[in-house]
């Protein structure tokens, strides 16, 4: 499918998902976890398993929006010597390996600031990383990065949470591009047994303010969650549950574990659409 | 850069977005934004409410024991043979440190906002003790996050917090000290934001904390100013305070910001020496970055990962610093100096010996800097040191450092 001029890979992917009435699965993976080079094996397997896009986590020493699993994967990655530059190199390698789904970096602000915001965003453009999520950069602080993302044609993806006011959601919807990241619960990342009860009303509230695709993240861990989310959102982001799964697998089985985990999550979707 | 470069008087900062020049701001996860806005509004209202101010002042006077004395350390001054040293005796405040001033202010605010649960981070345990104390007095539930390493170093304060009815949660992630306790407190806040008030213990964190904590602590500087005028009929030539997150320093500096003739000096923990890399001197050896919600000087590696801080004093063992200090450094209004563990220990003993006052290890850094500055000045000059806390909590650490087994 060819991209309309000026249309981002992210927009195109969501359009395709919508036209098929399909929920996208977006796995999150800390770069350089469990091994420094693991990401290059695991991401192609995630795509094979049916991932609609990939979130690549840039590790940070103090991930204050993350629960125990991603804290630990970040520490492992840092111990493996993962840097911002290495994350960019990894993304470039994935593109060379033929990974063609949207790639989105998720990283805390300070490492990006130290790397140099323009240097970072321009590298993303060069490599073909399509978007950025910065969990500790609310709209009020994001002018510079948002400007750079516009300049280099990248999507800066904003988050909204159940605690967000309507005014905040409106403001974010006005600035956002790509998709809106809807935090499913009031809390930090980490696999949960069930979806928060408030998810339905929350997503309906967000929907009233925007036509942008909505990705639901935090806590998503099981096919039941996926089935529930399919009626509410355009995609789900799955992080901690995937990382737990990969972390438990033997090194030579990690890619396979990742692929089968995505297939398992997608099972309610594939069985209903045939 | 000159002072005139500032678009408004420095005492009128931060701006509406919580900025002190390029520093400060609100770098917070989206879940917290409504709570932060609510806090900004609640604090603005409280500040303008005479009843709130009256209650704050009543408790400072009758519960904390304010005003704390401004004491002329004549014997210490003679021994140095330079400027006259005055000590602002925050060590005599209830719970033994300045931290109680802020804990009372924010505790009253939590109560006013109808939040039944209070969380706090603590390093040395002084802020944890102050928060536990205020929660006991106001009838609020209290959870204190404390790094596992600090729990070992400050066992006495852990016991005090428990006696006061607080739950102390050990933090095992990262360096297991103050910065990790703060991460964990922020995670708790993100999770329980609807019911929970986060009572930050220093002028760090996202807006409005640096401003609010400074305002509550500025009672130290206001009293000092008045006491100085009463005792000596003039303002001091210099003010010296230790800087961890920077709250006792901002508290005593703030009312003097617009008096350019009063020098402001901060003592940062140089640990085993700046050159060893084992220190906590963010302003001396850090770079501008973002940590715990604000932009400020931060100890970090080339890749923007936050480094562990090192200091003999648990209360200074923090890789960041309040954004207002970064601003004061940038515009040249205040000067920040590294003071090593060893210098602090020497000053600690000097003050014990000459004045019969056992300081906490944190302000022992300020005493060391004051001694250094005083030695080069004439006896007609006046230096005020913020003696931010007493040393009882540090007896084990000091004994160990001096090779004494208790
Ligand atoms: C007695 C005392 N002084 C100073 C500090 C450092 O904090 P700040 O720089 O915020 O005053 C602490 C922190 O625990 C303390 O207990």
Coordinates of C-alpha atoms in Angstrom, one line a residue, chain A residues 58-67 71 75 78 82-85 109-115 135-144 159-165 168 172 183 185-188 192 218, chain B residues 16-17 19 24-34 37 172-175 179-180 182-184 186-194 287-293 295 298 300-307:
Chain A
X58 CA 15.0 3.8 25.7
X59 CA 16.2 2.8 29.2
X60 CA 16.5 5.4 31.9
X61 CA 18.0 5.1 35.4
X62 CA 14.9 6.6 37.1
X63 CA 11.7 5.5 35.2
X64 CA 9.2 7.1 37.5
X65 CA 6.1 6.2 35.5
X66 CA 7.1 2.5 35.4
X67 CA 6.3 -0.5 37.6
X71 CA 12.3 -0.8 36.0
X75 CA 18.4 -1.6 34.7
X78 CA 21.7 -0.1 31.1
X82 CA 22.5 0.5 26.1
X83 CA 22.7 4.2 25.2
X84 CA 20.5 6.6 23.2
X85 CA 22.9 6.1 20.3
X109 CA 13.2 13.3 28.7
X110 CA 16.6 13.6 30.2
X111 CA 18.5 11.1 28.0
X112 CA 17.0 12.8 24.9
X113 CA 17.9 16.2 26.2
X114 CA 21.5 15.2 26.8
X115 CA 21.7 13.6 23.4
X135 CA 6.2 10.0 29.5
X136 CA 7.5 12.8 31.6
X137 CA 7.0 15.6 29.1
X138 CA 3.5 17.0 29.3
X139 CA 2.2 19.4 26.6
X140 CA 3.1 22.4 28.7
X141 CA 6.8 21.5 28.5
X142 CA 6.8 20.1 24.9
X143 CA 7.0 23.1 22.7
X144 CA 10.6 22.6 21.5
X159 CA -0.7 10.6 26.7
X160 CA -4.1 11.1 28.4
X161 CA -5.1 9.4 31.7
X162 CA -8.3 8.6 33.5
X163 CA -7.6 11.6 35.8
X164 CA -7.2 13.9 32.8
X165 CA -9.8 16.7 32.7
X168 CA -6.6 18.7 29.1
X172 CA -3.8 17.4 23.9
X183 CA -3.4 5.3 30.0
X185 CA -5.6 3.1 34.8
X186 CA -4.5 5.4 37.5
X187 CA -1.0 4.1 38.2
X188 CA 2.3 3.0 36.7
X192 CA -2.7 -6.6 35.6
X218 CA -0.7 0.0 30.9
Chain B
X16 CA 3.1 30.9 36.2
X17 CA 4.7 27.8 34.7
X19 CA 10.1 28.6 35.9
X24 CA 12.0 24.4 37.2
X25 CA 8.8 23.5 35.3
X26 CA 6.4 20.6 35.4
X27 CA 8.0 17.5 33.9
X28 CA 5.4 15.0 35.3
X29 CA 3.5 12.0 34.0
X30 CA 0.1 13.0 32.6
X31 CA -1.8 11.2 35.4
X32 CA -0.5 13.7 37.9
X33 CA -1.3 16.9 36.0
X34 CA -4.7 17.5 37.4
X37 CA -3.1 21.9 39.1
X172 CA 15.2 -1.5 47.1
X173 CA 15.5 -0.1 43.6
X174 CA 18.4 1.8 42.1
X175 CA 21.0 3.2 44.5
X179 CA 16.5 9.7 44.7
X180 CA 15.0 6.2 44.6
X182 CA 11.5 9.9 45.6
X183 CA 10.9 7.8 42.5
X184 CA 8.9 5.4 44.6
X186 CA 6.0 9.6 42.8
X187 CA 4.9 6.1 41.7
X188 CA 2.7 5.9 44.8
X189 CA 1.3 9.3 44.1
X190 CA 0.5 8.4 40.4
X191 CA -1.3 5.3 41.7
X192 CA -3.2 6.9 44.6
X193 CA -3.4 10.4 43.4
X194 CA -7.1 10.9 44.2
X287 CA 25.0 19.5 34.2
X288 CA 21.6 20.9 33.4
X289 CA 19.0 18.1 33.1
X290 CA 15.6 17.0 34.2
X291 CA 15.1 14.9 37.3
X292 CA 12.0 14.4 39.4
X293 CA 9.8 16.8 37.5
X295 CA 15.0 21.2 35.1
X298 CA 21.9 17.1 38.0
X300 CA 24.5 12.5 35.4
X301 CA 26.7 10.5 32.9
X302 CA 27.2 11.5 29.3
X303 CA 24.1 9.6 28.3
X304 CA 21.8 11.4 30.7
X305 CA 21.5 8.6 33.2
X306 CA 21.4 9.8 36.8
X307 CA 24.4 9.1 38.9

